[in-house]
Coordinates of C-alpha atoms in Angstrom, one line a residue:
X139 CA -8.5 34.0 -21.0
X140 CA -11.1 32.8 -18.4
X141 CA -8.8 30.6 -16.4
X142 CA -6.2 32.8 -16.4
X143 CA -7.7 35.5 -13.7
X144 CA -10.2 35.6 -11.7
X145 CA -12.5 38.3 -9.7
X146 CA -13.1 37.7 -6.3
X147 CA -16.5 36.8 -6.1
X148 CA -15.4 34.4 -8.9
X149 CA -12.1 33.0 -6.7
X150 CA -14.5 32.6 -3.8
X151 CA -16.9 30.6 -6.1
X152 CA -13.9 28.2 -7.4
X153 CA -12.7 27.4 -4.5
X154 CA -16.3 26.8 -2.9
X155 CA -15.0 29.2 -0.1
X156 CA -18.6 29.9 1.9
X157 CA -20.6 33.1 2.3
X158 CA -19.7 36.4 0.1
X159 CA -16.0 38.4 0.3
X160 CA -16.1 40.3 3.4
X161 CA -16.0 43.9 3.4
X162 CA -12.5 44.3 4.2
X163 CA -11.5 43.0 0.7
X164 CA -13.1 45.9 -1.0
X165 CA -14.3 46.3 -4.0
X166 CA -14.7 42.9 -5.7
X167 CA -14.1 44.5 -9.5
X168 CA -10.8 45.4 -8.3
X169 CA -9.7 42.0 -8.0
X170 CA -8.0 40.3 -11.2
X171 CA -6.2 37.2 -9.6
X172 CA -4.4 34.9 -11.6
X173 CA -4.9 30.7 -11.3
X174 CA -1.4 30.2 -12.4
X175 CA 1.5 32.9 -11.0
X176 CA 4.3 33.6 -13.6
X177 CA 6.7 36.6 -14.2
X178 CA 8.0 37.5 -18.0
X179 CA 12.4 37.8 -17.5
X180 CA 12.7 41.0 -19.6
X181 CA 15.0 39.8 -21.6
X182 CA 13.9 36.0 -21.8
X183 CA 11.5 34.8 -24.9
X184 CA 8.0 35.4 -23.8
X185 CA 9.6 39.3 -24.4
X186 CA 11.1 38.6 -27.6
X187 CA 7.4 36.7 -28.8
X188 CA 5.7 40.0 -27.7
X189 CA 8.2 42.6 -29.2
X190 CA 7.7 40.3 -32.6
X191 CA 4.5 39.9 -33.1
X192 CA 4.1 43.9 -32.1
X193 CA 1.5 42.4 -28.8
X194 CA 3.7 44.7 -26.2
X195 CA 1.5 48.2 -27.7
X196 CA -1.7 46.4 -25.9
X197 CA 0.0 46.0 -22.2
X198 CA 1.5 47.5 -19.8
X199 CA 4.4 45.8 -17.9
X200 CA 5.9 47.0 -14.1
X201 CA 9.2 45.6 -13.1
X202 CA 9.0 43.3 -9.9
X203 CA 10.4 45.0 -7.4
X204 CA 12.8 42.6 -6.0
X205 CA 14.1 38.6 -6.0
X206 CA 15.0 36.7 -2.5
X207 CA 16.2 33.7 -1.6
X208 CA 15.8 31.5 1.4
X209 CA 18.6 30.6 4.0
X210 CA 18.2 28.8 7.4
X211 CA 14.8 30.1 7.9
X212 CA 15.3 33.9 6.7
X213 CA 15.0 35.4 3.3
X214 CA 17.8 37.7 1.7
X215 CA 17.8 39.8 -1.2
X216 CA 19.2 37.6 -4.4
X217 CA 22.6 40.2 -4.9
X218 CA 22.2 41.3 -8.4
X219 CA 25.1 43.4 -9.4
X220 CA 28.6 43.1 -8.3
X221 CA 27.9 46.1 -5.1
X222 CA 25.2 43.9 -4.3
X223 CA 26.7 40.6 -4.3
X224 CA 29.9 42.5 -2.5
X225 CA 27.3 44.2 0.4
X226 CA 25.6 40.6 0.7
X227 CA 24.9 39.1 3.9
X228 CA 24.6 36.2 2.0
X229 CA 28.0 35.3 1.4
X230 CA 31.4 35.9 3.6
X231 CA 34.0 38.2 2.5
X232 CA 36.5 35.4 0.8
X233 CA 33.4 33.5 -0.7
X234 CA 32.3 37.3 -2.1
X235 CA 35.9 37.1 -3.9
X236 CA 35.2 33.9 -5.7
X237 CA 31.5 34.5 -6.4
X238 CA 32.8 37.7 -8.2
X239 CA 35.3 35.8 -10.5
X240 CA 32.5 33.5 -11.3
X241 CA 30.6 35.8 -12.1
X242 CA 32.9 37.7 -14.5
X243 CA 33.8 34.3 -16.2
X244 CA 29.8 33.7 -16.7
X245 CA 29.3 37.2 -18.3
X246 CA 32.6 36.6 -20.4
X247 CA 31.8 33.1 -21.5
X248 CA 31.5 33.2 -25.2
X249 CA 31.1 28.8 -26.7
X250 CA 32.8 30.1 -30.1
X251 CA 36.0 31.4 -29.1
X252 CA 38.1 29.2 -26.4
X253 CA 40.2 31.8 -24.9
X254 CA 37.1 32.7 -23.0
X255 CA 36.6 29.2 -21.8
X256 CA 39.5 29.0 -18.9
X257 CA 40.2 25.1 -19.3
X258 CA 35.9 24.7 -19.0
X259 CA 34.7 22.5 -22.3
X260 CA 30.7 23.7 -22.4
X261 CA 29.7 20.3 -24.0
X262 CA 31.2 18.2 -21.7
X263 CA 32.4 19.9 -17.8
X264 CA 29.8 19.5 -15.7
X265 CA 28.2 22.6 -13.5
X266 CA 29.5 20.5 -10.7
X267 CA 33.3 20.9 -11.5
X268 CA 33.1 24.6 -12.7
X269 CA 31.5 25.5 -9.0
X270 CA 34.9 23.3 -8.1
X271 CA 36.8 25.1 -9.9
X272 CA 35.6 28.3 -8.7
X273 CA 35.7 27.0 -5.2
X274 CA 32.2 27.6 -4.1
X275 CA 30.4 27.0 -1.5
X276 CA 27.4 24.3 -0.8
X277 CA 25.2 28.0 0.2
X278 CA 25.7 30.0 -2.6
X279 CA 25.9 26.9 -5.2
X280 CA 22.5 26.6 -4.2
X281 CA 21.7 30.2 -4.6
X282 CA 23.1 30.5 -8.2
X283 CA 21.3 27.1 -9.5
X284 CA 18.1 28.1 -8.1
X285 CA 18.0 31.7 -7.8
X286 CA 19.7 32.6 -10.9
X287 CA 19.9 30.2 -12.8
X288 CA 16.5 29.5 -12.0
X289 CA 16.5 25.4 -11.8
X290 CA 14.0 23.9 -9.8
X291 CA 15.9 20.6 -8.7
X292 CA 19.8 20.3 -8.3
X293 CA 19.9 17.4 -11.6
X294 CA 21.8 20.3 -13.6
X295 CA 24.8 19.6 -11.7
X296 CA 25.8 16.8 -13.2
X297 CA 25.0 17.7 -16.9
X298 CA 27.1 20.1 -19.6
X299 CA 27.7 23.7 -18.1
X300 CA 26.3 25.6 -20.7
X301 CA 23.0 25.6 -20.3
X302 CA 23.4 26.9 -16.7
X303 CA 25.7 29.5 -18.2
X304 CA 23.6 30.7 -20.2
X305 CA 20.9 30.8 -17.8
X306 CA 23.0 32.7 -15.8
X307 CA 23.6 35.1 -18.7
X308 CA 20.0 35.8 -19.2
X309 CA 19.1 36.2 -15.6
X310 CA 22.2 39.4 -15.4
X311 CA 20.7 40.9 -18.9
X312 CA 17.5 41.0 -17.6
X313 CA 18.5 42.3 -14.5
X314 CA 20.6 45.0 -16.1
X315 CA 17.5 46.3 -18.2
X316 CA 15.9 47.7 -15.2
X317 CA 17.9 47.1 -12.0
X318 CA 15.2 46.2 -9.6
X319 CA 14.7 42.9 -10.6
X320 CA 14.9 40.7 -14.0
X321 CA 11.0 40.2 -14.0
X322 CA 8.2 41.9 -15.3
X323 CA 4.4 41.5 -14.8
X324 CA 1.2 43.0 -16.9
X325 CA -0.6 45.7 -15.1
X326 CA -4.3 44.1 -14.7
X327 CA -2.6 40.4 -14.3
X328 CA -1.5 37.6 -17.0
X329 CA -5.0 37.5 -18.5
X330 CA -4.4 40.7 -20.6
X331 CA -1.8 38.5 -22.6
X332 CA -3.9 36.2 -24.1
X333 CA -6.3 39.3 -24.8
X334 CA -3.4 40.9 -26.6
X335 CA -3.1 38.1 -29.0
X336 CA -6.9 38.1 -29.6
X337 CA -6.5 41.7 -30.4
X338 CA -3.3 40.9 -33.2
X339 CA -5.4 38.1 -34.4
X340 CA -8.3 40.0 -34.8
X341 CA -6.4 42.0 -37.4
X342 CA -5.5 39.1 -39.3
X343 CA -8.9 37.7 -39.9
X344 CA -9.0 35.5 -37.0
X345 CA -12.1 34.7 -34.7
X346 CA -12.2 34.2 -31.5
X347 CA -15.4 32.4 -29.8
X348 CA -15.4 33.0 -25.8
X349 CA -17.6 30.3 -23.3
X350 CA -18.2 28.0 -26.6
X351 CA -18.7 24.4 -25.0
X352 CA -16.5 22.0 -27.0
X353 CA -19.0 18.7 -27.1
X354 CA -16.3 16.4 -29.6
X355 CA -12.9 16.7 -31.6
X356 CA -14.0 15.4 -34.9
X357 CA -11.7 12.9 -36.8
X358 CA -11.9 11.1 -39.8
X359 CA -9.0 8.5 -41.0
X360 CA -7.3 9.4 -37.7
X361 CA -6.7 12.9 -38.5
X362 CA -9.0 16.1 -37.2
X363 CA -11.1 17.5 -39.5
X364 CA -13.4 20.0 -37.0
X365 CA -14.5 21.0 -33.6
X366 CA -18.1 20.5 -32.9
X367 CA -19.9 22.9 -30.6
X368 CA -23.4 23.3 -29.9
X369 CA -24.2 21.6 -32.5
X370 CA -21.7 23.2 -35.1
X371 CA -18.8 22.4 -36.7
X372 CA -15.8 24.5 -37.0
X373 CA -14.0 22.5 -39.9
X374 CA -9.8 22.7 -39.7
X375 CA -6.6 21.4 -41.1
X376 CA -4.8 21.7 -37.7
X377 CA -5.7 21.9 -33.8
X378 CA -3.5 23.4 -30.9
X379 CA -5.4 22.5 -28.0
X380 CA -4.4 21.6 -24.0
X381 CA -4.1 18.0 -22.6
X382 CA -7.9 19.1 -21.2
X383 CA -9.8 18.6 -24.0
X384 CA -8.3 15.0 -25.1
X385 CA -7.1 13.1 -22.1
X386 CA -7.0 9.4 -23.6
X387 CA -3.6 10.9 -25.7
X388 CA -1.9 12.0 -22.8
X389 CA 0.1 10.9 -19.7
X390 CA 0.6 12.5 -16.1
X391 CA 4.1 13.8 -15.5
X392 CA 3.4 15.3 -11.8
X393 CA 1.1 17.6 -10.0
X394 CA 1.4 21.1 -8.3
X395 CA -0.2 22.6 -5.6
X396 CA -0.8 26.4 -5.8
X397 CA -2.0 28.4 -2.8
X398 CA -3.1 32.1 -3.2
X399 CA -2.8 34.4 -0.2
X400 CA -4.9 37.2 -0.1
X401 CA -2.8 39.8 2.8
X402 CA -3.4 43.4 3.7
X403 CA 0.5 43.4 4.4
X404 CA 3.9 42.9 2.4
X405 CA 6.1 39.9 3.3
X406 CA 8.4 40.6 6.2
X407 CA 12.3 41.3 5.5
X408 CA 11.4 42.5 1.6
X409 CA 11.7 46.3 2.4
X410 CA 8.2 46.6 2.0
X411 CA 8.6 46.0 -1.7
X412 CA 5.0 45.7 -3.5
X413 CA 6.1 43.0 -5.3
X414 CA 8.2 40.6 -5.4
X415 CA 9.4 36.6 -6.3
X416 CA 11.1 34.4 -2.9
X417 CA 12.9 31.0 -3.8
X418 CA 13.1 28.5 -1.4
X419 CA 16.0 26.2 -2.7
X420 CA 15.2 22.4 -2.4
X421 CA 18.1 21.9 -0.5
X422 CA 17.0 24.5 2.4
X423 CA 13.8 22.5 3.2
X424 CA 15.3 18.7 2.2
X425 CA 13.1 18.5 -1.2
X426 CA 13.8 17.7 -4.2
X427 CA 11.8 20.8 -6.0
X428 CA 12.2 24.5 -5.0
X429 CA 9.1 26.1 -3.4
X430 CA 8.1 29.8 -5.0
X431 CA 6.6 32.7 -3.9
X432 CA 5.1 35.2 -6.2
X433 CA 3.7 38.5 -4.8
X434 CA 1.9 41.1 -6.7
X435 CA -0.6 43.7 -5.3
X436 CA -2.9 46.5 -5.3
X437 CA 0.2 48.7 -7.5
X438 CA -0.1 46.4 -10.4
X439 CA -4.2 46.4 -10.4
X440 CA -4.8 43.1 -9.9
X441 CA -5.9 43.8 -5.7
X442 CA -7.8 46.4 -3.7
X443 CA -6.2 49.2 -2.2
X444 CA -3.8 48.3 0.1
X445 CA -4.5 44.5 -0.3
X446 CA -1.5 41.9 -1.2
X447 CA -2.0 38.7 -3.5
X448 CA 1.3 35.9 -2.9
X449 CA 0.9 33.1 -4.6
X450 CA 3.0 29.6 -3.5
X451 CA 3.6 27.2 -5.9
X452 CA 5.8 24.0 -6.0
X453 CA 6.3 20.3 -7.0
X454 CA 4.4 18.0 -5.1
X455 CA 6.5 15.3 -4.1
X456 CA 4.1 13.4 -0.6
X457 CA 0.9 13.1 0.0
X458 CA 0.2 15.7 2.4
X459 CA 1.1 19.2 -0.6
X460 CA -0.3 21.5 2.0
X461 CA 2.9 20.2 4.2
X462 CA 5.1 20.2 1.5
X463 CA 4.7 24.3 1.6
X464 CA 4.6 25.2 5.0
X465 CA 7.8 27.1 5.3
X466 CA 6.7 29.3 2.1
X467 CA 3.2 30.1 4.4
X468 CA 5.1 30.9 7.3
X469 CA 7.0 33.8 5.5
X470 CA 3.5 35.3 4.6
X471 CA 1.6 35.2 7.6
X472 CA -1.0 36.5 8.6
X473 CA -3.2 35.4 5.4
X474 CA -6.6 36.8 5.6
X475 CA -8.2 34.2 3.1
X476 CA -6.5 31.6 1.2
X477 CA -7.3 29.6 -1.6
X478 CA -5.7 26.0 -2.0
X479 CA -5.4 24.3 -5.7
X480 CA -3.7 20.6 -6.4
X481 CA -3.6 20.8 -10.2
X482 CA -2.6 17.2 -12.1
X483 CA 0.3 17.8 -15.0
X484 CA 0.2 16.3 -18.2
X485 CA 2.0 15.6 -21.6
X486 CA 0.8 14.7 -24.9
X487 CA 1.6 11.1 -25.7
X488 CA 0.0 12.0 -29.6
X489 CA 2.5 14.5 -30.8
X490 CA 0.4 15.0 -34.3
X491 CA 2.2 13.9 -37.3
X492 CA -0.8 12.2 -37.9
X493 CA -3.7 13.1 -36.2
X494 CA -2.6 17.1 -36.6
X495 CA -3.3 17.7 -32.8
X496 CA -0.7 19.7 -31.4
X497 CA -1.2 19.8 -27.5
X498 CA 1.0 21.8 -25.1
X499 CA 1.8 20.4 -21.6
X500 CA -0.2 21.8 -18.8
X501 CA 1.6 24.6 -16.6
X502 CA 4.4 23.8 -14.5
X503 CA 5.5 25.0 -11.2
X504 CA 8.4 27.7 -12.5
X505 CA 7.3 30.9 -12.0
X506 CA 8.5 32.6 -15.1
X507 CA 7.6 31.8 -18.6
X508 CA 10.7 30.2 -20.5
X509 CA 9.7 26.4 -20.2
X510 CA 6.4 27.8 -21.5
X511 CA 7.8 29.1 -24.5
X512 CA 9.8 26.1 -24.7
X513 CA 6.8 24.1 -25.4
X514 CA 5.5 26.6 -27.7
X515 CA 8.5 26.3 -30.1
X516 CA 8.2 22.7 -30.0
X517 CA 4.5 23.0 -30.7
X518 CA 5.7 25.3 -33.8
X519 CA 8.5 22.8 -34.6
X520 CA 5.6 20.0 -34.6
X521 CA 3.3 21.8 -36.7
X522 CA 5.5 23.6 -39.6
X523 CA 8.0 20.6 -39.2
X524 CA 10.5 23.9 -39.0
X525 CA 12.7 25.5 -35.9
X526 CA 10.9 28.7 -34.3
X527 CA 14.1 31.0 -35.4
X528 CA 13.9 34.4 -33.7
X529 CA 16.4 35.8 -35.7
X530 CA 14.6 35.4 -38.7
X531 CA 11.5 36.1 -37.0
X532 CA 13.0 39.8 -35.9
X533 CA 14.5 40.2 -39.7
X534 CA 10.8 39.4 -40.8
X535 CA 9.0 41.4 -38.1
X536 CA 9.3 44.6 -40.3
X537 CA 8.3 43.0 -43.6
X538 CA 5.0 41.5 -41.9
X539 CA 3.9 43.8 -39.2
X540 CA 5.3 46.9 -40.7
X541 CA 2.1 47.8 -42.9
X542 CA -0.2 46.9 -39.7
X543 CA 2.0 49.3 -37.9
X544 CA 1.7 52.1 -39.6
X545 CA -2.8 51.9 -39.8

């Protein structure tokens, strides 16, 4: 829970920023800023976790307010419904023609029955070919990988379509739940999530231990047996852990660099929208990994009054990060404070068949939770040697949770 949010005395402290918040920032218990900036899509599986285990009756959720995309140094709104995409300054009129079709073929697209498929094989035709066959521009191919489809690097289009297409498909349902936007975000910041689950678990018989030191993973024949801490031992059969807490069984797959902006402004050209998520396709900047820019504020109590929390976040790919993300600080300016993180990412080598360790991956740069709960399935998959099924977890939601509902 801890290193999910942050007040601002705290976020000073982290960062070793000198001297106390100034009084312009008001009130420091107003603050709750998150380390690591991610949106729920509403109809993605972070949702469908939440509605199943029953967590959604602890938290609150807002819709973000709007989703924009970067183009030659100026952000437009990402068009999400077919007026939009039509009134889109994005896009010129014949292109607007295309993108339409396209998009009517996406929300059509059904892998079991062919006569939706117009010619496209989803196991085999690459993204590439069905942009071709579309005739799409190099723009608003970029727009639809990385702002819909929501890919950080442009390797998709060379693989199977359907796994854009579906993306695709989830970004519009997600979108058509609420309009605005397809992403949600917990009033009082990310942290109340994990403080739901603590609150389900808690009615299951499970502890929770907060600021417990962990001093040594305890293994015997090569398999865990306890946690030691303080001197205790908290015996188990099985450990979920991050790659934090045993680094020798795990390698480094990258590193991001976060920066979070504290304004007393919105972003320029977003309508004065009180939140919002900006992509800036690799492409745009010569990259190979989009840059993102999440912004919450005061409306979603996570700031003071009138004060405006963006939060950049991208691959890094040099060594000079702070460079790498200059045209993302650019669209905020002026920042009041900021607050400048380089985080290494890592994988578990030991995938615990034997030694039961199940370890996730550390946080990546997407801004919205689906590779999250990507790793979290495979963590499940890992540990119960079963698939995480939703379906039968929705069919079984009413069997389990039903009697918990109802005290």
């Amino acid at each position: 829970v801890n290193s999910m949010k942050k007040s601002l005395i705290a976020l000073y402290k982290r960062f070793n920023i000198p001297g106390a918040p100034p009084e312009s920032m008001g009130k420091g218990r107003d603050w709750n800023v998150d380390l690591i900036p991610k949106f729920l899509m509403a109809n993605g599986q972070l949702v469908r976790m939440l509605l199943i285990t029953q967590v959604t009756r602890y938290l609150d959720f807002k819709v973000i307010e709007g989703s924009f995309v970067y183009k030659k140094g100026s952000i437009y709104k990402v068009p999400s419904t077919e007026t939009e995409a039509l009134a889109s300054s994005l896009m010129g009129l014949f292109e607007k023609r295309r993108f339409r079709k396209f998009l009517v073929f996406v929300a059509n697209f059904d892998e079991n029955d062919p006569k939706t498929m117009e010619g496209v094989d989803p196991s085999k035709t690459t993204m590439r070919d069905v942009f071709k066959k579309f005739d799409l521009g190099q723009d608003v191919i970029d727009f639809t990988g990385h702002s819909l489809a929501l890919y950080r690097t442009d390797d998709y289009l060379d693989l199977p379509c359907l796994d854009t297409i579906n993306r695709i498909k989830l970004y519009s349902e997600s979108l058509a739940r609420y309009g605005k936007s397809p992403y949600l975000y917990p009033l009082y910041g990310l942290g109340e999530l994990p403080q739901g689950f603590a609150r389900l678990s808690a009615i299951y018989g499970g502890t929770y231990m907060l600021n417990k030191p962990i001093e040594e993973i305890v293994m015997e024949n090569g398999k865990v047996v306890g946690v030691k801490s303080e001197g205790e031992i908290a015996r188990c059969k099985q450990l979920i852990c991050d790659p934090s807490y045993l680094m020798d069984r795990t390698t480094k797959v990258g590193q991001v660099i976060r920066v979070i902006c504290i304004m007393s402004h919105p972003i320029k050209n977003t309508s004065d929208a009180n939140s919002c998520q900006i992509i800036i396709p690799q492409n745009q900047v010569n990259r190979k990994h989009d840059i993102y820019v999440c912004m919450i504020s005061y409306a979603h109590n996570v700031a003071a009054q009138g004060k405006y929390v963006a939060i950049v976040s991208t691959t890094v790919e040099t060594d000079n990060p702070e460079m790498e993300v200059k045209p993302a600080m650019e669209l905020l300016e002026p920042v009041e404070q900021k607050f400048v993180s380089i985080s290494d990412q890592y994988a578990p080598t030991d995938m615990g068949a034997e030694s039961q360790i199940f370890m996730s991956r550390t946080y990546d740069a997407t801004t919205h939770f689906e590779t999250t709960c990507d790793d979290i399935k495979d963590i499940y998959k890992r540990m119960t040697g079963t698939e995480f099924d939703f379906a039968e977890m929705e069919r079984k939601k009413n069997d389990i949770f039903g009697d918990v509902a109802d005290q």
